Amino acid sequence: MQEITRRKFIATATVATGFALAVQPISAGVITTDAKGLIAGAVKIPVKDGEIPAYRAAPATGSNFPIVLVIQEIFGVHEHIQDITRRFARLGYLAIAPELFIRQGDVSKLSSIDEIRPIVAKVPDAQVLSDLDATVNWAVKSAKGNAGKLAITGFCWGGRIIWLYAAHNPKVKAGVAWYGRLVGDATELQPKYPIDIASKLTVPVLGLYGGKDTSIPLDTVEQMRVGLKSSTSKSEIIVYPDAGHAFFADYRPSYREKDAKDGWKRLLAWFKQNGV
């Protein structure tokens, strides 16, 4: 797959419709949240080198909404991520999920995770953090968002980004990271991992992890927990002993309803507790 040039991505980039090809077939019990009473759909976010697409959902009436950035899994801003933004909107939030891989390629059209990984590996953390800053600016200036009530949550690939963005933007009031990688080898594109910023973190982040997640070893979760103890963030980590990776993904066999519902309940309480 050819990389999309910076000139072309502005004109061609769109938010995915439906579920990513790589996640088929979809589980029968998938959660579907309709858009009744909401403003929901694709928008364009102005960024340093043009525009990126995003999916946003908010109540159809009102203003000054608390903002939630929803950070995608490796599969992009497909239907599952879009549904999560609508769940937030039904609770009174302005939720926005920007397409953070789009310059590197449209992962929603790829049929296997092995095709997706090389695309995602090209995404620089600096680009992601800058795009999220731009998304916050758009939310406040163009979508009736409240700059003083900003939260962020993300899954898998996005779970790692939650910690990094919380360190990057101290104006974030609360973050919730779902099973994101915590420890790794630094590269030019990904120079830091959550463990590297743990002790200096000031934003409260709740980490939700699975005890049987083979892609995120429990010893790295414990390393993060220890690192957070010397921070002023009051961050916490919860481990669900019997959950594997992607336990919140209701469209996949990995879904664990009890743990997912408990995690969602904890997320909402965490946001409220921290003023979002």
mmCIF file of C-alpha atoms in Angstrom, residues 30-128:
data_model
loop_
_atom_site.group_PDB
_atom_site.id
_atom_site.type_symbol
_atom_site.label_atom_id
_atom_site.label_comp_id
_atom_site.label_asym_id
_atom_site.label_seq_id
_atom_site.Cartn_x
_atom_site.Cartn_y
_atom_site.Cartn_z
ATOM 1 C CA VAL A 30 -22.114 -5.743 19.301
ATOM 2 C CA ILE A 31 -23.361 -2.594 21.045
ATOM 3 C CA THR A 32 -25.052 -0.070 18.762
ATOM 4 C CA THR A 33 -25.796 3.477 19.890
ATOM 5 C CA ASP A 34 -28.035 5.516 17.594
ATOM 6 C CA ALA A 35 -27.601 9.219 16.892
ATOM 7 C CA LYS A 36 -31.119 10.320 17.830
ATOM 8 C CA GLY A 37 -30.938 13.642 19.655
ATOM 9 C CA LEU A 38 -27.278 14.036 18.731
ATOM 10 C CA ILE A 39 -25.182 15.881 16.210
ATOM 11 C CA ALA A 40 -22.928 13.096 14.962
ATOM 12 C CA GLY A 41 -20.750 12.523 11.916
ATOM 13 C CA ALA A 42 -17.521 13.329 10.136
ATOM 14 C CA VAL A 43 -15.756 16.673 10.491
ATOM 15 C CA LYS A 44 -12.430 18.139 9.352
ATOM 16 C CA ILE A 45 -9.867 19.283 11.911
ATOM 17 C CA PRO A 46 -7.383 21.985 10.786
ATOM 18 C CA VAL A 47 -3.831 20.852 11.586
ATOM 19 C CA LYS A 48 -0.367 22.232 10.842
ATOM 20 C CA ASP A 49 -0.137 20.757 7.354
ATOM 21 C CA GLY A 50 -3.786 20.803 6.240
ATOM 22 C CA GLU A 51 -6.754 18.920 7.662
ATOM 23 C CA ILE A 52 -7.446 15.512 9.153
ATOM 24 C CA PRO A 53 -10.853 13.816 9.347
ATOM 25 C CA ALA A 54 -12.498 13.043 12.673
ATOM 26 C CA TYR A 55 -15.776 11.671 13.948
ATOM 27 C CA ARG A 56 -17.585 13.769 16.518
ATOM 28 C CA ALA A 57 -20.790 13.385 18.500
ATOM 29 C CA ALA A 58 -22.482 15.857 20.839
ATOM 30 C CA PRO A 59 -25.963 16.654 22.149
ATOM 31 C CA ALA A 60 -28.061 18.394 19.497
ATOM 32 C CA THR A 61 -28.926 21.215 21.897
ATOM 33 C CA GLY A 62 -26.862 23.110 24.429
ATOM 34 C CA SER A 63 -23.295 24.395 24.566
ATOM 35 C CA ASN A 64 -20.177 24.524 26.729
ATOM 36 C CA PHE A 65 -19.954 20.725 26.616
ATOM 37 C CA PRO A 66 -17.187 18.894 28.473
ATOM 38 C CA ILE A 67 -14.771 17.487 25.869
ATOM 39 C CA VAL A 68 -13.642 13.869 25.540
ATOM 40 C CA LEU A 69 -10.926 12.912 23.065
ATOM 41 C CA VAL A 70 -11.437 9.277 22.011
ATOM 42 C CA ILE A 71 -8.243 7.661 20.746
ATOM 43 C CA GLN A 72 -8.491 4.803 18.289
ATOM 44 C CA GLU A 73 -7.234 1.255 18.373
ATOM 45 C CA ILE A 74 -4.872 0.057 15.665
ATOM 46 C CA PHE A 75 -7.929 -0.390 13.395
ATOM 47 C CA GLY A 76 -8.588 3.338 13.057
ATOM 48 C CA VAL A 77 -11.723 5.384 13.677
ATOM 49 C CA HIS A 78 -14.092 2.634 12.556
ATOM 50 C CA GLU A 79 -17.640 1.947 13.740
ATOM 51 C CA HIS A 80 -16.692 0.781 17.249
ATOM 52 C CA ILE A 81 -14.815 4.008 18.022
ATOM 53 C CA GLN A 82 -17.595 6.068 16.466
ATOM 54 C CA ASP A 83 -20.145 4.273 18.641
ATOM 55 C CA ILE A 84 -18.122 5.110 21.758
ATOM 56 C CA THR A 85 -18.260 8.824 20.861
ATOM 57 C CA ARG A 86 -22.062 8.549 20.617
ATOM 58 C CA ARG A 87 -22.195 6.865 24.033
ATOM 59 C CA PHE A 88 -20.373 9.867 25.476
ATOM 60 C CA ALA A 89 -22.614 12.312 23.619
ATOM 61 C CA ARG A 90 -25.694 10.687 25.143
ATOM 62 C CA LEU A 91 -24.211 11.549 28.534
ATOM 63 C CA GLY A 92 -23.764 15.211 27.633
ATOM 64 C CA TYR A 93 -20.186 15.207 26.342
ATOM 65 C CA LEU A 94 -18.693 16.498 23.110
ATOM 66 C CA ALA A 95 -16.668 13.453 22.010
ATOM 67 C CA ILE A 96 -14.187 13.568 19.140
ATOM 68 C CA ALA A 97 -12.132 10.777 17.566
ATOM 69 C CA PRO A 98 -9.529 12.147 15.107
ATOM 70 C CA GLU A 99 -8.000 9.888 12.431
ATOM 71 C CA LEU A 100 -4.415 9.825 13.678
ATOM 72 C CA PHE A 101 -2.959 7.422 11.066
ATOM 73 C CA ILE A 102 -4.414 9.048 7.966
ATOM 74 C CA ARG A 103 -1.215 10.568 6.573
ATOM 75 C CA GLN A 104 0.393 7.138 6.661
ATOM 76 C CA GLY A 105 -2.575 5.219 5.198
ATOM 77 C CA ASP A 106 -6.232 4.213 5.526
ATOM 78 C CA VAL A 107 -6.061 1.160 7.792
ATOM 79 C CA SER A 108 -9.833 0.563 7.681
ATOM 80 C CA LYS A 109 -9.523 -0.907 4.163
ATOM 81 C CA LEU A 110 -6.785 -3.398 5.033
ATOM 82 C CA SER A 111 -7.874 -6.969 5.615
ATOM 83 C CA SER A 112 -5.315 -8.152 8.175
ATOM 84 C CA ILE A 113 -3.527 -6.775 11.198
ATOM 85 C CA ASP A 114 -0.208 -7.769 9.614
ATOM 86 C CA GLU A 115 -0.889 -5.233 6.855
ATOM 87 C CA ILE A 116 -1.880 -2.585 9.383
ATOM 88 C CA ARG A 117 1.141 -2.782 11.695
ATOM 89 C CA PRO A 118 3.694 -1.355 9.190
ATOM 90 C CA ILE A 119 1.402 1.625 8.533
ATOM 91 C CA VAL A 120 0.917 2.381 12.209
ATOM 92 C CA ALA A 121 4.650 1.962 12.880
ATOM 93 C CA LYS A 122 5.286 5.019 10.689
ATOM 94 C CA VAL A 123 3.128 7.325 12.841
ATOM 95 C CA PRO A 124 5.325 9.759 14.843
ATOM 96 C CA ASP A 125 4.269 10.497 18.411
ATOM 97 C CA ALA A 126 5.004 14.192 17.804
ATOM 98 C CA GLN A 127 2.460 14.215 14.961
ATOM 99 C CA VAL A 128 -0.149 12.547 17.169
#
